[in-house]
Coordinates of C-alpha atoms and ligand atoms in Angstrom, one line a residue:
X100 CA -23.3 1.7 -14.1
X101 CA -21.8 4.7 -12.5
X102 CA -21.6 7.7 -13.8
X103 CA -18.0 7.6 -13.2
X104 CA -17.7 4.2 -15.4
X105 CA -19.5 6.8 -18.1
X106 CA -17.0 9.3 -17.9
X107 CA -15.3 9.2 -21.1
X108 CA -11.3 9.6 -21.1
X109 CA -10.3 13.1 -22.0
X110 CA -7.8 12.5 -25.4
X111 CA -5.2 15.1 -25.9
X112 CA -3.5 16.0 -28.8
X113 CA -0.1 18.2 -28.2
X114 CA 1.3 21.4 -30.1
X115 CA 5.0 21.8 -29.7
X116 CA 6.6 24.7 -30.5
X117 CA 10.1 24.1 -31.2
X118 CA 11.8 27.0 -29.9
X119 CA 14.8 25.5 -27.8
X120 CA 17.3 22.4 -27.9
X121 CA 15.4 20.7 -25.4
X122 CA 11.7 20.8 -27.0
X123 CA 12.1 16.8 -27.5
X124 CA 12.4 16.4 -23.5
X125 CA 9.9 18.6 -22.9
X126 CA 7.3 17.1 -25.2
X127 CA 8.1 13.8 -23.4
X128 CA 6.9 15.1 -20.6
X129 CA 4.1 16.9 -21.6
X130 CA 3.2 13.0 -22.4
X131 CA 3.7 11.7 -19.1
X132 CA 2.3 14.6 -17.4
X133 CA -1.3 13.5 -20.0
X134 CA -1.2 10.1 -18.8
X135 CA -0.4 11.3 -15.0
X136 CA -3.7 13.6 -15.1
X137 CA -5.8 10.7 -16.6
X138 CA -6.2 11.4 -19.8
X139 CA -5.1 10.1 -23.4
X140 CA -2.1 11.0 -25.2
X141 CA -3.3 11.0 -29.6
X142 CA -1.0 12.3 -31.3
X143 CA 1.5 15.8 -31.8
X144 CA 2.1 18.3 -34.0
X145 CA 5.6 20.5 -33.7
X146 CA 6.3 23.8 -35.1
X147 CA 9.6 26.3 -35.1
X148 CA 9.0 28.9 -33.7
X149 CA 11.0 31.8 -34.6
X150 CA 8.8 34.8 -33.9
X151 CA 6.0 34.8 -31.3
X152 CA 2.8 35.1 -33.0
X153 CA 1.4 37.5 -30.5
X154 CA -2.0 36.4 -31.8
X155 CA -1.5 33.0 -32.3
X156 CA 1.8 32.2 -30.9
X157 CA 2.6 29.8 -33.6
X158 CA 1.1 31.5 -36.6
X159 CA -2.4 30.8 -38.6
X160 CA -0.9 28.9 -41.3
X161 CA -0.1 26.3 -38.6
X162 CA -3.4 26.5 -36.8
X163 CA -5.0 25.6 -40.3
X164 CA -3.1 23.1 -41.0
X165 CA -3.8 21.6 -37.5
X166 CA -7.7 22.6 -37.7
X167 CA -7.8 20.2 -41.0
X168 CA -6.3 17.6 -39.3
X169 CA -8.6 17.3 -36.0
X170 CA -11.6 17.8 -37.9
X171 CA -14.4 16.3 -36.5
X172 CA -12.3 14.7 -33.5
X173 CA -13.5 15.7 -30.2
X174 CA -10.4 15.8 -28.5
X175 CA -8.4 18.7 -26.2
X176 CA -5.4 20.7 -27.4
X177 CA -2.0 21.2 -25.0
X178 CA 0.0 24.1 -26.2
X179 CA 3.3 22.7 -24.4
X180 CA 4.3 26.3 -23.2
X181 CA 2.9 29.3 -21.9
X182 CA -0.5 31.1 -23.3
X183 CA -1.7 34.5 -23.0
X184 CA -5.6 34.4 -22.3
X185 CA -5.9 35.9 -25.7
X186 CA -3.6 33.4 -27.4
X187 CA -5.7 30.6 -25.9
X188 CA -9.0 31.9 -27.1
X189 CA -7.6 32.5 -30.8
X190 CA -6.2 28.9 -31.1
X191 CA -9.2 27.4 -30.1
X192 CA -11.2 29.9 -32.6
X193 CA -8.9 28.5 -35.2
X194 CA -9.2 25.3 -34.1
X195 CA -13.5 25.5 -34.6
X196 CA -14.0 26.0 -31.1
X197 CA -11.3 22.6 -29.9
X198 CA -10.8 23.1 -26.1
X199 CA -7.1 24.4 -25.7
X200 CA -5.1 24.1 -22.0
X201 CA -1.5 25.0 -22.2
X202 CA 1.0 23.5 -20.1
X203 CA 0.6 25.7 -16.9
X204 CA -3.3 24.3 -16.6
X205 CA -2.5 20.9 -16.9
X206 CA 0.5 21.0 -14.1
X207 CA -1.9 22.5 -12.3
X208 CA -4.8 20.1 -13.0
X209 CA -2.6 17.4 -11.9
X210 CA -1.6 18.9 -8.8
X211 CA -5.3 19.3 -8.0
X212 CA -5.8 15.5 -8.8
X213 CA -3.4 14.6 -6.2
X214 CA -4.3 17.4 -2.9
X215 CA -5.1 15.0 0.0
X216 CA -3.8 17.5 2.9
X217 CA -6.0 20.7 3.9
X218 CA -3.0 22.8 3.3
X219 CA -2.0 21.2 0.0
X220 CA -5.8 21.6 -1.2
X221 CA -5.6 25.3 -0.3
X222 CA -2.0 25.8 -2.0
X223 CA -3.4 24.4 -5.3
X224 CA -6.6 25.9 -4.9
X225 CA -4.7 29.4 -4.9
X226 CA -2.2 28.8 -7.7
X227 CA -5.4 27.9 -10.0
X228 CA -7.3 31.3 -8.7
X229 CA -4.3 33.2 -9.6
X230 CA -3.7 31.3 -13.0
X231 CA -6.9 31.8 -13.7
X232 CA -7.6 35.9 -12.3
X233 CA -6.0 37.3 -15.3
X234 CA -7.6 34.8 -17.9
X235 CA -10.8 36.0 -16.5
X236 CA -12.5 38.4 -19.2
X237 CA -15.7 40.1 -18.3
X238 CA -18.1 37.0 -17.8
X239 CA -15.3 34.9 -17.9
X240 CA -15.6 33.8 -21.7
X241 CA -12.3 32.1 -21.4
X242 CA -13.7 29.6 -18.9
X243 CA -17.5 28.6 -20.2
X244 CA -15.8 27.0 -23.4
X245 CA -13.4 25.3 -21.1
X246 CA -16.2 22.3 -20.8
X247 CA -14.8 19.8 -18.0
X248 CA -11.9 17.7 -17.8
X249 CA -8.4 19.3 -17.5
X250 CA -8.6 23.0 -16.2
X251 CA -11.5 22.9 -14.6
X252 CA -10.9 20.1 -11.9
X253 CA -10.0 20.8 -8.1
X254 CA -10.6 22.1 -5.1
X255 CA -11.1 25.3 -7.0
X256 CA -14.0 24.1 -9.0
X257 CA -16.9 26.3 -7.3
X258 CA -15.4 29.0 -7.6
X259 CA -14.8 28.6 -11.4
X260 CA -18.1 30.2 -12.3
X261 CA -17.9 33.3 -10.2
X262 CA -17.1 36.8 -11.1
X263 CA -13.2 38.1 -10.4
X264 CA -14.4 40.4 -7.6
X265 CA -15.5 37.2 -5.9
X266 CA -12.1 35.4 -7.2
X267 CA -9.9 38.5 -5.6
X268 CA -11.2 37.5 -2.5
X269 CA -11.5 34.1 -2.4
X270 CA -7.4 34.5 -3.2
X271 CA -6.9 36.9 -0.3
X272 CA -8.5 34.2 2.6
X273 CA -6.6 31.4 1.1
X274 CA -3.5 33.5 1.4
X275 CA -4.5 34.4 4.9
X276 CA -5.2 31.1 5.8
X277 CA -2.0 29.6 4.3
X278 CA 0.1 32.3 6.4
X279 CA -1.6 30.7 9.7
X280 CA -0.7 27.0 8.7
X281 CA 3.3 28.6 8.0
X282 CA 3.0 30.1 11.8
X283 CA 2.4 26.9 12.9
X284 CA 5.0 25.3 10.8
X285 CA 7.8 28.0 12.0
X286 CA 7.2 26.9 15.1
X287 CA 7.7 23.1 14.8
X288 CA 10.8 23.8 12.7
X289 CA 12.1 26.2 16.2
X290 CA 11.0 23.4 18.4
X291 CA 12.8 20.6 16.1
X292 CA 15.4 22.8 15.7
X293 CA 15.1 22.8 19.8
X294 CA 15.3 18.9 20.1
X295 CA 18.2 18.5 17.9
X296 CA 16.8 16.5 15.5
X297 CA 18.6 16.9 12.0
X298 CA 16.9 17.0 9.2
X299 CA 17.7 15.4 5.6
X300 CA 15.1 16.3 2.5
X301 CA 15.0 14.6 -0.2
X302 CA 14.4 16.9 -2.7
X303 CA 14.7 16.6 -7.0
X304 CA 13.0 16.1 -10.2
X305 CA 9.5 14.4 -10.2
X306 CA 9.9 10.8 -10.5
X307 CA 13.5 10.1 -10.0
X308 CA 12.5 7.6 -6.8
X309 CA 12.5 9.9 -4.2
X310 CA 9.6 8.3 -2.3
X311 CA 11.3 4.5 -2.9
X312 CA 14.3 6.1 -1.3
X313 CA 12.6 7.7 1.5
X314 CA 10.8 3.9 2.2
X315 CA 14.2 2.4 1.4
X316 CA 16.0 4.0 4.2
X317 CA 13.3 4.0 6.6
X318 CA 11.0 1.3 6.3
X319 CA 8.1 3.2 5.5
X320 CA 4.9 2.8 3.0
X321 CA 4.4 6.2 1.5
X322 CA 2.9 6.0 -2.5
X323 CA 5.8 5.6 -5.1
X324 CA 4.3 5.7 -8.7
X325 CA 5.9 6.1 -12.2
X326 CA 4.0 9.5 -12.9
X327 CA 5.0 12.7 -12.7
X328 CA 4.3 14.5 -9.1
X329 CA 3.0 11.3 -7.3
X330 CA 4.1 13.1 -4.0
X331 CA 2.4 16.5 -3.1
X332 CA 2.2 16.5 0.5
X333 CA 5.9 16.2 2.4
X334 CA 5.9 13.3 4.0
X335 CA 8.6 13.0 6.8
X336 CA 10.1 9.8 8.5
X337 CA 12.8 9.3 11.3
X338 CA 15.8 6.7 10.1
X339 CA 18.9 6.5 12.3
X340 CA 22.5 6.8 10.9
X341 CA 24.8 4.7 14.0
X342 CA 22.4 5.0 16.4
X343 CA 22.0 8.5 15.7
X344 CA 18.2 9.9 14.8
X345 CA 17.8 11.7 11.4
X346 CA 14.5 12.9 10.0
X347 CA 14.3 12.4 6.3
X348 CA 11.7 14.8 4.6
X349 CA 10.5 14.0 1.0
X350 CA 8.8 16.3 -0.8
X351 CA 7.3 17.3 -4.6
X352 CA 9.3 17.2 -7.3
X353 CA 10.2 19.5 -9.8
X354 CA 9.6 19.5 -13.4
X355 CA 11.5 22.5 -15.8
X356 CA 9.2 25.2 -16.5
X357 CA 6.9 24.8 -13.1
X358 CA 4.4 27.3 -13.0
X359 CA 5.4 29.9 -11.1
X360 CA 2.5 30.6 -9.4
X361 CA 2.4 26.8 -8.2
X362 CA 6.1 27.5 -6.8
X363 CA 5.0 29.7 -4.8
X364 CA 1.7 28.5 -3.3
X365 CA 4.1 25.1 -1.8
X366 CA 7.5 27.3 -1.0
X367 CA 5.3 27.6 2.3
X368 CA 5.4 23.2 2.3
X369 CA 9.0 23.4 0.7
X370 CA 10.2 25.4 3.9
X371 CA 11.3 22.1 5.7
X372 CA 13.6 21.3 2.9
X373 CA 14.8 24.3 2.0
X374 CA 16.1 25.1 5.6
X375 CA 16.8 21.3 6.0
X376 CA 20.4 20.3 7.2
X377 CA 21.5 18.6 4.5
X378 CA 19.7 17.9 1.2
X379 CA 19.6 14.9 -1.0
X380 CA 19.3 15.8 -5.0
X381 CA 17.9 12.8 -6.3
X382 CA 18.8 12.1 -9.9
X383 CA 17.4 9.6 -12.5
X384 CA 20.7 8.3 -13.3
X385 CA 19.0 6.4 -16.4
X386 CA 17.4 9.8 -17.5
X387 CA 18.6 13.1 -18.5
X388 CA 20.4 14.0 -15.1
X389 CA 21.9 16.9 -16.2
X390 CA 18.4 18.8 -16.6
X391 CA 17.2 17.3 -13.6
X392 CA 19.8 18.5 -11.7
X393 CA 19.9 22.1 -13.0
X394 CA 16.0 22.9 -13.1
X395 CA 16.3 21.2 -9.4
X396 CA 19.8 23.5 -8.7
X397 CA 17.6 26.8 -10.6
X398 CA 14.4 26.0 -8.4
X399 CA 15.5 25.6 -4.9
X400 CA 18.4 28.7 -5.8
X401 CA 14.8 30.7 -6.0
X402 CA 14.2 29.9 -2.6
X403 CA 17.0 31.0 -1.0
X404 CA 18.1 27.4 -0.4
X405 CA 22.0 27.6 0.9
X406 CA 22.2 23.8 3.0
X407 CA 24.8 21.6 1.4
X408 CA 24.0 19.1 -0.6
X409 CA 24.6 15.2 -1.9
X410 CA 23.8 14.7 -5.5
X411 CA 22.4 10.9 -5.4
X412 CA 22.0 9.1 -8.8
X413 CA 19.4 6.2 -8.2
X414 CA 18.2 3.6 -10.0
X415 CA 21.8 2.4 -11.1
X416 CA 20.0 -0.9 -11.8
X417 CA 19.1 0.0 -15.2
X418 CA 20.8 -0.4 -18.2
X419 CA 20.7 3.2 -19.4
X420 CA 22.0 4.2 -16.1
X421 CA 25.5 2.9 -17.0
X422 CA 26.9 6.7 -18.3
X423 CA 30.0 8.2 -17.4
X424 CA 29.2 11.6 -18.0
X425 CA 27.6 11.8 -13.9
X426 CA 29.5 13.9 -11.3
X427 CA 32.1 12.1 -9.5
X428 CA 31.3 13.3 -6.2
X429 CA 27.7 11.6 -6.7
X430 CA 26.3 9.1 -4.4
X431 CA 25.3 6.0 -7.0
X432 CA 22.5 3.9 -5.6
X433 CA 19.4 1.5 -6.4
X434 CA 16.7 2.2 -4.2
X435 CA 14.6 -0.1 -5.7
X436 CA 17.0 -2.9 -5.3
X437 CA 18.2 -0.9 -2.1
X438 CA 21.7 -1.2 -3.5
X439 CA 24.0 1.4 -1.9
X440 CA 22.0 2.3 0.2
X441 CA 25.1 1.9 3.4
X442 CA 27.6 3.8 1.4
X443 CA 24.5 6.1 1.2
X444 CA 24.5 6.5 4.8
X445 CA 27.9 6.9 5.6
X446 CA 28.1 10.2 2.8
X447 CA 25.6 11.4 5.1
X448 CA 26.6 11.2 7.9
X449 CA 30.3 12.3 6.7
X450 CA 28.7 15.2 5.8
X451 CA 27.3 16.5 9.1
X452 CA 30.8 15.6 10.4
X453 CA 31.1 19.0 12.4
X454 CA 27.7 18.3 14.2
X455 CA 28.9 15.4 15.9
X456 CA 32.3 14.5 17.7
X457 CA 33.6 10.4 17.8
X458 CA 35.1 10.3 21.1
X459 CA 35.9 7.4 23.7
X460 CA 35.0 8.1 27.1
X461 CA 35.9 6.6 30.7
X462 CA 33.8 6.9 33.4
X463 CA 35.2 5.9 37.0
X464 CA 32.7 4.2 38.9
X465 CA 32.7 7.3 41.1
X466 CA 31.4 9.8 38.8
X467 CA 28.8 7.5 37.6
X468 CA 26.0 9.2 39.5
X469 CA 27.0 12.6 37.4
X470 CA 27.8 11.1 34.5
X471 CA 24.1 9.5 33.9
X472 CA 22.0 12.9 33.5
X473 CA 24.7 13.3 30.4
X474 CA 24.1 10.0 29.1
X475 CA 21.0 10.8 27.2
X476 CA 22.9 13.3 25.0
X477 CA 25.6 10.6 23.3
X478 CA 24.9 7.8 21.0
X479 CA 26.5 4.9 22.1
X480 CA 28.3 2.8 20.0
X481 CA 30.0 0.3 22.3
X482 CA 30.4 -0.2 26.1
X483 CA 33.7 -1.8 27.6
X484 CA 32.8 -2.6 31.6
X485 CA 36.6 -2.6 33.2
X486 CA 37.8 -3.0 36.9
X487 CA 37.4 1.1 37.7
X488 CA 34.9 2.4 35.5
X489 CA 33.3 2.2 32.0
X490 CA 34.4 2.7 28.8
X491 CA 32.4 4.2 25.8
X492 CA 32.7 4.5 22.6
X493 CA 29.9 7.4 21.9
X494 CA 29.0 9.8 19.2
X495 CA 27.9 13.3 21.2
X496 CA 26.3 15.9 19.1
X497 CA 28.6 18.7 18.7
X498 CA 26.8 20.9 20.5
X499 CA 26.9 19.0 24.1
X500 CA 30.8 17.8 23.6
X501 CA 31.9 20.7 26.2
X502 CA 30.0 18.8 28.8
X503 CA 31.8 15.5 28.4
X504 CA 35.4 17.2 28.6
X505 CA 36.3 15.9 32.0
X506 CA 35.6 12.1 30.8
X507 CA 37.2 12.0 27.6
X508 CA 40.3 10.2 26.9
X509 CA 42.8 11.8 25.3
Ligands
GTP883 N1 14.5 0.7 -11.9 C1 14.3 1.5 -10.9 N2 13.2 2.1 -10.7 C2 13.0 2.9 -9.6 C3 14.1 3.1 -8.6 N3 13.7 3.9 -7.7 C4 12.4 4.3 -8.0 N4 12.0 3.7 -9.2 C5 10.7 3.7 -9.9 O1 10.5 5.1 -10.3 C6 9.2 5.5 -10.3 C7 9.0 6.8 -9.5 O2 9.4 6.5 -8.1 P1 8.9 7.5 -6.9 O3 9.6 7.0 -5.7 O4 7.4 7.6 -6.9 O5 9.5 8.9 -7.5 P2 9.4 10.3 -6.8 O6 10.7 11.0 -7.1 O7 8.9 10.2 -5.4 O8 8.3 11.0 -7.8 P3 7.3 12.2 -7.5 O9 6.7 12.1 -6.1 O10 6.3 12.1 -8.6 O11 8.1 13.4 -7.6 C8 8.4 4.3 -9.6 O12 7.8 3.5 -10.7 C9 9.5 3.5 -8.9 O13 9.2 2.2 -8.8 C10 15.3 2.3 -8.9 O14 16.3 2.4 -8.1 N5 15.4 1.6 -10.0
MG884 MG1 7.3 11.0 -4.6

């Protein structure tokens, strides 16, 4: 047997302070995003929270309570919100030494789980360094009783046991080293930007079937999973719209409450979408859209995101999916079942309408010699051979229309 095979599955028991409307989502969640890092889900307990504990965050009588209950279980604790260092070590006091994570490590842990590129393993790498810099307490007390498991997996791992001098710098040559990979993105976004290719990102909440889409309209293969953050690394693909290339760019999802550290270790990855031409804001239409869509709206407003938009609401295919409550303006499709997938297209391209012009051109046989260093520039749609000349029915990117003025018909 391997030592893998061994390994025993990490079970994970949730506290969940109940200190909003939403805390029933977000425990749900904090479910999916166990089972998306590997681990068990066992069992929760929930508290109100009316007053922040500064010690305990949700108050000693609780933690008692909770430490009679897991006696004896060997099991981890997720505080489903954010810990102070301090906080974290008085739980797990109270708790007879119980490993505690809180909601920020396990994002983060599963983010680590799924780096594949260089660059994403450096981004995740530096959001746990700077998650973990001010948790650091002289020998780094907060970490030894961390064990394994959640929290202390990733491309950060070596680095765990080392002293916050060592930490501070590690930080600064990621940063350094990230900034280099951005140069070199700048300037394949200048010299796309260059070759006229327009982008489309698919952008949204984490597992709303962005990927599925992004194979849908392009026939490609990329991973499409029901957990949470399956995609880390964008992934972009060309599809064409009447002829017309379009690159579609699909990136990570969102999730309310991402660690804002993690936000901004990919806004250097989220670049391509946020500057994209048009952006597609895919919904769960079977879920709760409205949070999707405003966590998705509040996180990409952070980035200085101003493209327009196209609300899509996939997987219209399920039976919860049949609310009327969804904006009217939305795009409703199945990407699974590729079901409006054409209406799809034809929203998108009606919304780039001022980058292109529809026109019908005629070229006398005489001006054919000129007329063929243009004809790389227009997407034809038809082509009508008549006595004097040709006739085409083109699509000519916006931008190049002025050079087709003398053989346009009126
Ligand atoms: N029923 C149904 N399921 C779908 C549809 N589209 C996607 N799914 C499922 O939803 C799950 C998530 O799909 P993905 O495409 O991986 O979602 P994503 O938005 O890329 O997720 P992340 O990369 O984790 O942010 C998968 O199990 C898909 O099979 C759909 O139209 N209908
Ligand atoms: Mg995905």
């Amino acid at each position: 047997m391997t030592n893998n095979s061994e390994k025993k599955t990490e079970i994970v028991y949730i506290i969940q302070p109940i200190e909003s409307k939403n805390y029933k989502i977000l425990h749900d969640e904090a479910v999916a995003l166990i089972e998306s890092a590997g681990a068990e889900y066992a069992g929760s307990i929930y508290q109100t929270v009316r007053t922040v504990d500064p010690a305990t965050y949700i108050g000693e009588g609780k933690l008692e309570e909770l430490r009679e209950q897991l006696e004896g279980l060997e099991l981890t604790v997720l505080f489903n919100g954010e810990l102070s260092p301090s906080q974290t070590l008085n739980i797990s006091k109270a708790l007879d030494g119980q490993k505690v994570i809180d909601r920020t490590t396990l994002i983060l842990d599963i983010f680590a789980l799924r780096a594949e590129s260089s660059e994403g393993k450096l981004q995740v790498e530096l959001a746990q360094l700077k998650h973990l810099y001010p948790r650091l307490k002289g020998k780094g007390e907060a970490l030894s009783r961390l064990g394994g498991g959640i929290g202390t997996r990733g491309p950060g791992e070596t680095q765990l046991e080392t002293d916050r001098r060592h930490i501070r710098a590690r930080i600064h040559t990621l940063e350094e080293k990230l900034k280099e990979t951005e140069r070199r993105r700048a300037l394949q976004v200048v010299r796309r930007k260059k070759d006229k290719v327009l982008t489309v990102a698919l952008v949204g909440y984490t597992n709303t079937g962005k990927s599925t889409l992004l194979n849908a309209l392009t026939g490609a293969d990329v991973l499409t999973k029901d957990a949470l953050f399956a995609t880390l690394d964008p992934t972009a693909r060309m599809f064409e719209i009447h002829g017309v290339p379009f690159m579609l760019v699909d990136t990570v999802g969102f999730l309310q409450n991402l660690p804002h550290n993690l936000i901004e270790a990919f806004k250097s990855t989220l670049e391509s979408a946020v500057h994209c031409d048009l952006a597609l804001i895919v919904c769960d239409a079977s879920g709760d859209f409205d949070t999707q869509l405003s966590t998705t709206l509040n996180t990409l407003q952070g980035m200085e995101f101003s493209s327009p938009y196209l609300i899509v609401m996939n997987k219209c295919d399920l039976a919860e999916a049949q609310n009327s409550d969804a904006p009217r303006d939305a795009v409703f499709i199945s990407a699974k079942e590729k079901r409006g997938l054409e209406a799809l297209k034809a929203r998108i391209f009606q919304a780039m309408e001022d980058k292109f012009v529809h026109a019908t051109l005629f070229i006398p046989y005489t001006l054919e010699g000129k007329f063929s260093a243009l004809r790389p520039l227009l997407y034809e749609q038809s082509v009508n051979y008549r006595d004097d000349g040709t006739e085409i029915d083109a699509i000519i990117p916006a931008i190049y229309a002025e050079q087709f003025r003398e053989f346009r018909k009126i």
